[in-house]
mmCIF file of C-alpha atoms in Angstrom:
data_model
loop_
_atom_site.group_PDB
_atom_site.id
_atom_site.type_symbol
_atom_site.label_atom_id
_atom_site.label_comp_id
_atom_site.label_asym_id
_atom_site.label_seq_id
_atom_site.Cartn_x
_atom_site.Cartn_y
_atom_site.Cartn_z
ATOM 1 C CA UNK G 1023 0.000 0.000 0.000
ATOM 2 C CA UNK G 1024 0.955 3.369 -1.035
ATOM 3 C CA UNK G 1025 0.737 7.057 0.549
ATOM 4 C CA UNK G 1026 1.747 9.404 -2.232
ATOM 5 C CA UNK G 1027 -0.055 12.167 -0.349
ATOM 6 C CA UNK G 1028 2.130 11.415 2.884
ATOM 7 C CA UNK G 1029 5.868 11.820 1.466
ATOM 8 C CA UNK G 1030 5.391 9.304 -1.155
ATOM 9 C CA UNK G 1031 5.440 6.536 1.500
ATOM 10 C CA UNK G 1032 4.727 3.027 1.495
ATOM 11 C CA UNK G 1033 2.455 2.165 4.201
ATOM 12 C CA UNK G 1034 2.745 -1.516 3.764
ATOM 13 C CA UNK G 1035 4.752 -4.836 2.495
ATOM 14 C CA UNK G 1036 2.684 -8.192 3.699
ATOM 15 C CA UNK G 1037 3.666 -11.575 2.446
ATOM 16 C CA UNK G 1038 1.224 -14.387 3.219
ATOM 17 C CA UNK G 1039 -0.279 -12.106 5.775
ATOM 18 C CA UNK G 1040 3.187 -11.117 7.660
ATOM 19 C CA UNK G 1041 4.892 -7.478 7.851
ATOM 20 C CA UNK G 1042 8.084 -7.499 5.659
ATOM 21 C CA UNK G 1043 7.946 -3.636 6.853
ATOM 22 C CA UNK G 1044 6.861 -2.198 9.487
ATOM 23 C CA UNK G 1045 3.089 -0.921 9.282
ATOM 24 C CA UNK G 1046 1.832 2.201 9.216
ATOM 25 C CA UNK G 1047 -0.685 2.487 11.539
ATOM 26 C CA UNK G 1048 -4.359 3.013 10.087
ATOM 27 C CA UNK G 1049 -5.208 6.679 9.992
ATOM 28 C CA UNK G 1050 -1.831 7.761 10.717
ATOM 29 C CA UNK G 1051 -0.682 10.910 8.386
ATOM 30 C CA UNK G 1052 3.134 11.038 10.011
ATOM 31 C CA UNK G 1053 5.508 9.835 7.288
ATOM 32 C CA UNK G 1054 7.693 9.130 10.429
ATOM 33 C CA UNK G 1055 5.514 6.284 11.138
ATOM 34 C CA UNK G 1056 5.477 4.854 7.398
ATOM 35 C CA UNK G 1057 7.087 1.923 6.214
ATOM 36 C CA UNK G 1058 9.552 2.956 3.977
ATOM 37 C CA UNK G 1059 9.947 6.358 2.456
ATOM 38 C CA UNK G 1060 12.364 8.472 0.070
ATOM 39 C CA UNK G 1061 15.274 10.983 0.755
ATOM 40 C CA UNK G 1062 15.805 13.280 -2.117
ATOM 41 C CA UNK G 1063 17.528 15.207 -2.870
ATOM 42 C CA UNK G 1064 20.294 14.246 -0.617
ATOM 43 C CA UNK G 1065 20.267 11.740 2.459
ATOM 44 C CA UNK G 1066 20.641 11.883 6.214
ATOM 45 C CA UNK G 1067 22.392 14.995 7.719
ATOM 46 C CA UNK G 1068 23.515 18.385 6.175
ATOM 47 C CA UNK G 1069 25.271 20.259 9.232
ATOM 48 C CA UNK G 1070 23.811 23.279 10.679
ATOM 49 C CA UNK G 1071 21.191 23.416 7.909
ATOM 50 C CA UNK G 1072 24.244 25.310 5.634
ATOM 51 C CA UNK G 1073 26.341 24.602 2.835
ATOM 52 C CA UNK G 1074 28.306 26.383 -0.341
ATOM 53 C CA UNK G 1075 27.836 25.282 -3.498
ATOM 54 C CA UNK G 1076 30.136 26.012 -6.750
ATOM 55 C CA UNK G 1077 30.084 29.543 -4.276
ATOM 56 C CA UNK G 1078 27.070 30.023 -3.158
ATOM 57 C CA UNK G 1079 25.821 30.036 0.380
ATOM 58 C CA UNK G 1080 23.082 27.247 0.296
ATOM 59 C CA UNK G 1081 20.747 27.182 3.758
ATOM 60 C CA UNK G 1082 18.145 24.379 4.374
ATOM 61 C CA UNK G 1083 14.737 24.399 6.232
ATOM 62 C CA UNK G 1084 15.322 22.618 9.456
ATOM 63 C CA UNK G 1085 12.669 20.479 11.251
ATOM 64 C CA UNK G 1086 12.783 21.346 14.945
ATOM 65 C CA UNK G 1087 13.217 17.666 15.883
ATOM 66 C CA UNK G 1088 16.404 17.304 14.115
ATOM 67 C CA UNK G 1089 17.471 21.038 15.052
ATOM 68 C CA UNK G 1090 19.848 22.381 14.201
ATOM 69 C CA UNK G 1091 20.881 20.077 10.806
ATOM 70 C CA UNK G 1092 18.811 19.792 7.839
ATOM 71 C CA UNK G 1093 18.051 16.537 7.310
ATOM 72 C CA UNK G 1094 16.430 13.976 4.498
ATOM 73 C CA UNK G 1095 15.819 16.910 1.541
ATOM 74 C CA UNK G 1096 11.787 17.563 0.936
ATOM 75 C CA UNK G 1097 10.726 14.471 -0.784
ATOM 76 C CA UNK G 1098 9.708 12.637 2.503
ATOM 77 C CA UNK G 1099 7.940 15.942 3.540
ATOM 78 C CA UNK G 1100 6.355 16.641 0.067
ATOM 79 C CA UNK G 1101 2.988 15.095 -1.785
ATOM 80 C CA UNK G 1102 3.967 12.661 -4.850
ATOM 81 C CA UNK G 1103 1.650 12.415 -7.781
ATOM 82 C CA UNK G 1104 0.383 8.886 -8.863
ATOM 83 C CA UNK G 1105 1.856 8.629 -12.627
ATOM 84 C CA UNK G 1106 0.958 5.189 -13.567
ATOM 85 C CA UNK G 1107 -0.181 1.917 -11.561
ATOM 86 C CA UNK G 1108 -1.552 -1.551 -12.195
ATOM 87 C CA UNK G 1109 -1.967 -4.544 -10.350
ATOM 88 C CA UNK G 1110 1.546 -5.660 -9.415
ATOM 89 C CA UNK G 1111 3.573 -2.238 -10.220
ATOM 90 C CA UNK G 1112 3.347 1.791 -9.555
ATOM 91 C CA UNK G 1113 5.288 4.734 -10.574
ATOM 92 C CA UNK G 1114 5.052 8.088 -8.382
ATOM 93 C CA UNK G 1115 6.705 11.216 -9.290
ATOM 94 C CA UNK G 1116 7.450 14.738 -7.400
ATOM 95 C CA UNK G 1117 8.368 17.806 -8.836
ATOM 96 C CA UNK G 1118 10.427 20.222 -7.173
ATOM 97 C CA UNK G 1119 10.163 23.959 -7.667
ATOM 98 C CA UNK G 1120 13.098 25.803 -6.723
ATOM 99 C CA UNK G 1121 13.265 27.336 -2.917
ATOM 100 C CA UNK G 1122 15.369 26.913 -0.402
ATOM 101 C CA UNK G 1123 17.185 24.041 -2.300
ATOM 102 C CA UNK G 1124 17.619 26.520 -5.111
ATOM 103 C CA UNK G 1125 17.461 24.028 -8.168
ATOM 104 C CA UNK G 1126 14.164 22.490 -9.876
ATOM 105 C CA UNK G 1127 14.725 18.566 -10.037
ATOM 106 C CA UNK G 1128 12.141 15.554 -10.774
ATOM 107 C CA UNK G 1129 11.943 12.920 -9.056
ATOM 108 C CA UNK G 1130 10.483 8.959 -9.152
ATOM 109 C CA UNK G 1131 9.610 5.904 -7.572
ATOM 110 C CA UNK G 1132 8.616 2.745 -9.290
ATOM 111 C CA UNK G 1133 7.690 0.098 -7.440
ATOM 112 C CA UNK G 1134 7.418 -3.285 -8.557
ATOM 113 C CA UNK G 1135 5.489 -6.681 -6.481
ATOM 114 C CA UNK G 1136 6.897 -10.115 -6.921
ATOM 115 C CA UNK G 1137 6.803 -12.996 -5.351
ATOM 116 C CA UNK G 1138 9.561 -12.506 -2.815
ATOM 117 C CA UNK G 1139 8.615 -9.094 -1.795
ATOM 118 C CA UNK G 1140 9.191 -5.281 -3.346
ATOM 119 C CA UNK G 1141 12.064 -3.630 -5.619
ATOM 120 C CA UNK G 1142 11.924 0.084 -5.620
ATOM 121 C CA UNK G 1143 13.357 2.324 -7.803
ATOM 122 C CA UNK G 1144 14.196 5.867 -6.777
ATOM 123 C CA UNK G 1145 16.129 8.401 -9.804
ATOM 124 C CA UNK G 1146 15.949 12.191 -9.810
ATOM 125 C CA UNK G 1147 16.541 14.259 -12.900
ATOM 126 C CA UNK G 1148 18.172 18.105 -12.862
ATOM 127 C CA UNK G 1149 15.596 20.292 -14.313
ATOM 128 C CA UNK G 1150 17.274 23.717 -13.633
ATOM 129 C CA UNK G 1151 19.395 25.521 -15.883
ATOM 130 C CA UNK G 1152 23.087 24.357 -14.132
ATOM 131 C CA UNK G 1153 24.621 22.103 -12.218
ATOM 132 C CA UNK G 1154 23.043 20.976 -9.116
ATOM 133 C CA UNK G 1155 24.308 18.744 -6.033
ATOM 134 C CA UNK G 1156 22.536 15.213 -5.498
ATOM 135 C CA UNK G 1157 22.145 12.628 -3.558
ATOM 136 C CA UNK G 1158 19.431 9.944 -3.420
ATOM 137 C CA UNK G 1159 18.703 7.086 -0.483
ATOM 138 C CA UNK G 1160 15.747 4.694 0.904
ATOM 139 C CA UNK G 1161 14.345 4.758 4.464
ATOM 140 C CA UNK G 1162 12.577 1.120 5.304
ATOM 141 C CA UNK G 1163 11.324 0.005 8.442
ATOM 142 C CA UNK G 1164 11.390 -3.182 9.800
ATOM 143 C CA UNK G 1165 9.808 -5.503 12.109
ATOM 144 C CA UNK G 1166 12.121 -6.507 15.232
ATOM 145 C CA UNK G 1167 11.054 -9.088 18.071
ATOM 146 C CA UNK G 1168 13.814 -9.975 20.592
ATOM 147 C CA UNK G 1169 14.624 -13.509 18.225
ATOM 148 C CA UNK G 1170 15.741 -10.646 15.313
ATOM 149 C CA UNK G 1171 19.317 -10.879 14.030
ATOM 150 C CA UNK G 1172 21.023 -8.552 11.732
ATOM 151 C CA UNK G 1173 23.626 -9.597 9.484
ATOM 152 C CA UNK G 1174 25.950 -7.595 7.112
ATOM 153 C CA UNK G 1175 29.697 -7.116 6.186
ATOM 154 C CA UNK G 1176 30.899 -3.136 6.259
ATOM 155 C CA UNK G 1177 34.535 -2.233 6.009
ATOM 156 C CA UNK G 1178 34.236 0.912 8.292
ATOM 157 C CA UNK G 1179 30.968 3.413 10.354
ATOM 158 C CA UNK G 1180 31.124 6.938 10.115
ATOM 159 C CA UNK G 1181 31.462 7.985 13.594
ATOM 160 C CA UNK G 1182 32.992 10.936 15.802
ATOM 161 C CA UNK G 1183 31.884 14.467 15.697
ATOM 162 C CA UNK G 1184 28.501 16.014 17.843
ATOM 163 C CA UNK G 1185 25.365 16.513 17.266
ATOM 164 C CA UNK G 1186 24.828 13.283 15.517
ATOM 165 C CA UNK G 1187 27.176 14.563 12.472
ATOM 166 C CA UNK G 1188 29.765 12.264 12.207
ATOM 167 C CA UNK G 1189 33.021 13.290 11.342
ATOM 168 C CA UNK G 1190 35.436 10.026 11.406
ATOM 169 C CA UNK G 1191 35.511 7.052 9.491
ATOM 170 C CA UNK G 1192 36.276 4.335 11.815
ATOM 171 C CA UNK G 1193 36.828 0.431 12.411
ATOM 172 C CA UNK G 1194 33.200 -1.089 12.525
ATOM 173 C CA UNK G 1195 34.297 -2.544 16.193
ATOM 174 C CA UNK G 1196 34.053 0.953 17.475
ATOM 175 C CA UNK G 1197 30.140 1.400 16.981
ATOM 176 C CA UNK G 1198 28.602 -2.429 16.744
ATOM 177 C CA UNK G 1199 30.479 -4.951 14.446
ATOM 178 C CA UNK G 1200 26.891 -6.766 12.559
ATOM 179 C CA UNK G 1201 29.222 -9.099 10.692
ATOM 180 C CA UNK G 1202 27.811 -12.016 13.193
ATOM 181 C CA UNK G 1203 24.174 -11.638 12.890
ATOM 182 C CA UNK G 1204 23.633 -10.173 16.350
ATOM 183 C CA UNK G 1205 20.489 -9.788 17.755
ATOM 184 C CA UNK G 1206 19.097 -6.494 17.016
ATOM 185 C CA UNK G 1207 17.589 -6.475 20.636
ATOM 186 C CA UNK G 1208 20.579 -6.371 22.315
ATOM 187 C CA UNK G 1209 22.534 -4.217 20.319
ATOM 188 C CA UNK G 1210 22.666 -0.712 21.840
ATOM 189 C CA UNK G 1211 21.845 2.409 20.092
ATOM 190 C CA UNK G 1212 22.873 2.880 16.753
ATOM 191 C CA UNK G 1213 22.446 5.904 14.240
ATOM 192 C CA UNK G 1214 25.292 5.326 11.506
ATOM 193 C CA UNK G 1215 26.550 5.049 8.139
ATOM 194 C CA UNK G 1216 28.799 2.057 7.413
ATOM 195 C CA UNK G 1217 30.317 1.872 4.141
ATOM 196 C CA UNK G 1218 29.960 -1.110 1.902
ATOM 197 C CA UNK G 1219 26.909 -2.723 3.292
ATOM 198 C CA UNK G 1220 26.410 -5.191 1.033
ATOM 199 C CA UNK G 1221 23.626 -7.282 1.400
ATOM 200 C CA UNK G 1222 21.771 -7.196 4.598
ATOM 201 C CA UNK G 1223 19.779 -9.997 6.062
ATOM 202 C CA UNK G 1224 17.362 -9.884 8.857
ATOM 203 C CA UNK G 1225 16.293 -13.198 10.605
ATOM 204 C CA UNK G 1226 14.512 -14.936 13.252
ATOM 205 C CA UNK G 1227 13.074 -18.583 13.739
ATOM 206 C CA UNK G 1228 11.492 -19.617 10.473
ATOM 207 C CA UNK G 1229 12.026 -16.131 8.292
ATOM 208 C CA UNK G 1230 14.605 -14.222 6.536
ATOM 209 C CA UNK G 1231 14.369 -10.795 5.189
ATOM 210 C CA UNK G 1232 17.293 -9.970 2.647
ATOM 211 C CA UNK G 1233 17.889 -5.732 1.998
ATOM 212 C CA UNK G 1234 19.677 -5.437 -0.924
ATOM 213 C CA UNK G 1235 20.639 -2.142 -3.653
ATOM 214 C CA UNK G 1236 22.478 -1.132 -6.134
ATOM 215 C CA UNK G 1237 25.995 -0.913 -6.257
ATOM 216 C CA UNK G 1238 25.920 2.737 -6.142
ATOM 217 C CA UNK G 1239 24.033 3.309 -2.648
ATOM 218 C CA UNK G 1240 27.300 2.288 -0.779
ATOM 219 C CA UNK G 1241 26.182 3.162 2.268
ATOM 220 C CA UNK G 1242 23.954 1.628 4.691
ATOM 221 C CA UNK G 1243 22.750 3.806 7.551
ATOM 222 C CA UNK G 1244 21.744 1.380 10.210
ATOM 223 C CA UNK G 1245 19.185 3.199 13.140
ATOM 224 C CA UNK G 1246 18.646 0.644 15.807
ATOM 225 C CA UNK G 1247 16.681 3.106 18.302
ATOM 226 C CA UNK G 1248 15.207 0.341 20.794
ATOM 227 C CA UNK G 1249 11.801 -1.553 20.574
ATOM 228 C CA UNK G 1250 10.203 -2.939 17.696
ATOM 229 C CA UNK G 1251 12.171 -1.564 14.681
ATOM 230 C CA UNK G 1252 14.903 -1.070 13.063
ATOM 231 C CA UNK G 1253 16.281 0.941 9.872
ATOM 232 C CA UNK G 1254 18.707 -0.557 7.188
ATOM 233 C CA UNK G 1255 18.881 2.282 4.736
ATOM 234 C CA UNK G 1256 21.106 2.422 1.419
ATOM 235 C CA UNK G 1257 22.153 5.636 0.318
ATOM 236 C CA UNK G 1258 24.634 7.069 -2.353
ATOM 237 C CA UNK G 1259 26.290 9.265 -0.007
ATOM 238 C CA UNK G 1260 27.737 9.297 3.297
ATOM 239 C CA UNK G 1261 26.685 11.573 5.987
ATOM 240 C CA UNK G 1262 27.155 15.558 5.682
ATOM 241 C CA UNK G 1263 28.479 14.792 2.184
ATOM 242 C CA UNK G 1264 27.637 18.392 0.920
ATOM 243 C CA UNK G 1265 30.410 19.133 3.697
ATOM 244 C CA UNK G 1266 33.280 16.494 2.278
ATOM 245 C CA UNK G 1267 36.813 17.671 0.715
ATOM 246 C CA UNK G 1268 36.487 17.910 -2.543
ATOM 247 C CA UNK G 1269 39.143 14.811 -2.772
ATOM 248 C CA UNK G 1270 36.688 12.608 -1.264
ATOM 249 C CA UNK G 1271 34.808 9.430 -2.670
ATOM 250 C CA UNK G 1272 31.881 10.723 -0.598
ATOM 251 C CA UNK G 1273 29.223 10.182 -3.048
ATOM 252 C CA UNK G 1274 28.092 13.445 -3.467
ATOM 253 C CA UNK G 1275 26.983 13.835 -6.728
ATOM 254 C CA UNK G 1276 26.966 16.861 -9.862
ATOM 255 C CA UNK G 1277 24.407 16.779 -12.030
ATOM 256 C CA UNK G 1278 24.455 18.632 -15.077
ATOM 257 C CA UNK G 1279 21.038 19.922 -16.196
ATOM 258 C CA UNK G 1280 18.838 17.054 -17.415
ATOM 259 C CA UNK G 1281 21.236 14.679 -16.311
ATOM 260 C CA UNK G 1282 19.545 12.021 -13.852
ATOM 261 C CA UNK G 1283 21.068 10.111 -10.671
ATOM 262 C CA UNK G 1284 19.290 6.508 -10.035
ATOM 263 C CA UNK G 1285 19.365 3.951 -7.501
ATOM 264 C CA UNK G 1286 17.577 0.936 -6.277
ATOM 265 C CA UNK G 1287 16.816 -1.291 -3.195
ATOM 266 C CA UNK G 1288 14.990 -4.728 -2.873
ATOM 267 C CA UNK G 1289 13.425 -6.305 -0.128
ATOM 268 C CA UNK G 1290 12.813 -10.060 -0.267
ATOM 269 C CA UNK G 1291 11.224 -12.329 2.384
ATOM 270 C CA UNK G 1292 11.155 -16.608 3.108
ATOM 271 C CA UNK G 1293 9.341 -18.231 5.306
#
């Protein structure tokens, strides 16, 4: 089930009558509580709501719960338009009109049933007159009891800094190492990009979820706040990006005008 009104959410994934995501409860209009929903056009934190691009002084809306950093773009806080659907498949689309982020862009969602569970695709095009910065990523929600393990390779976390901008890259040991399927219960709080993700796999007692994207979002934020959810979330930058050296594989992205950045993520359940 689909919210296009609410953020271009979904509000469900059910496979022989179990949550793959978390639910959104019925009646609920807080994208907060959906089950998966987009970041465009950049992902996770911007610091202090400010950045310079190509010269320019660039400064972000900031919702007072995440005060003071910008955080997630406007597609999860914008209405999407239903541009096609059928039975098994739907595409949504958002247009951006220059504001505070000071270039037009387009952006899409396709998302496509089988008989595993959902691929999504997520692409923005440039539709200003010059370059613009870009960066795309996925926000799922899923479904944790206190049998749930989490499993996934990463190389290193972002970590360090304050204000929940991190600042370091650092050896995966340092936040929580996932590499042995730990249960997501007892892992403590976690709020964290770790680079080269990889597939992700979620299990407990007779079901496996599997979280998997493209080889471009190669970044998995992992949010593991406490009770019955978690976050696996691939995204095509790391945090702050718009704040990186120049020098830096950060992910941050140029588009040119009409040029289009694209990524994908699919969720698949057994048992």
């Amino acid at each position: 089930m689909l919210r296009p009104e609410i953020g271009g959410a979904v509000a469900s994934l059910t496979r022989d009558g179990v949550d793959i995501l978390r639910r959104m409860p019925d009646g609920s209009t807080d994208v907060l509580e959906a089950a998966c929903f987009p970041l465009t056009p950049y992902a996770n934190r911007i610091a202090d709501g400010v950045f310079v691009f190509e010269g320019r002084e660039i400064a972000l809306p900031v919702q007072p719960a995440f005060a003071p950093h910008a955080l997630h773009g406007d597609g999860w806080l914008s209405v999407w338009s239903v541009e096609a659907r059928d039975d098994s498949s739907a595409t949504l689309i958002h247009r951006h009109a220059p504001d505070d982020w000071a270039w037009a862009y387009e952006a899409r969602q396709t998302f496509r049933l089988n008989d595993a569970g959902l691929s999504i695709g997520l692409s923005m095009t440039n539709r200003s007159d010059e370059p613009m910065p870009a960066g795309l990523g996925l926000h799922p929600y899923f479904p944790v009891t206190s049998k749930t393990r989490l499993r996934f390779d990463a190389t290193q976390v972002w970590g360090g800094g304050v204000d929940e901008v991190p600042t370091t890259l650092l050896p995966v040991l340092q936040i929580h190492d996932w590499s042995g399927g730990p249960r997501v219960a007892e892992a403590p709080f976690v709020d964290n990009a770790y680079v080269g993700g990889g597939t992700a796999v979620l299990s407990e007692p007779g079901r496996i979820t599997t979280v998997t994207a493209s080889d471009n979002a190669g970044w998995r934020h992992i949010f593991t706040p406490g009770g019955n959810f978690c976050c696996i979330e691939p995204v095509t930058h790391r945090p702050d990006a718009a704040h990186a050296p120049e020098s830096e594989a950060s992910g941050w992205t140029v588009l040119a005008p009409g040029e289009t950045l694209a990524m994908s993520m699919d969720v698949s359940a057994q048992g």
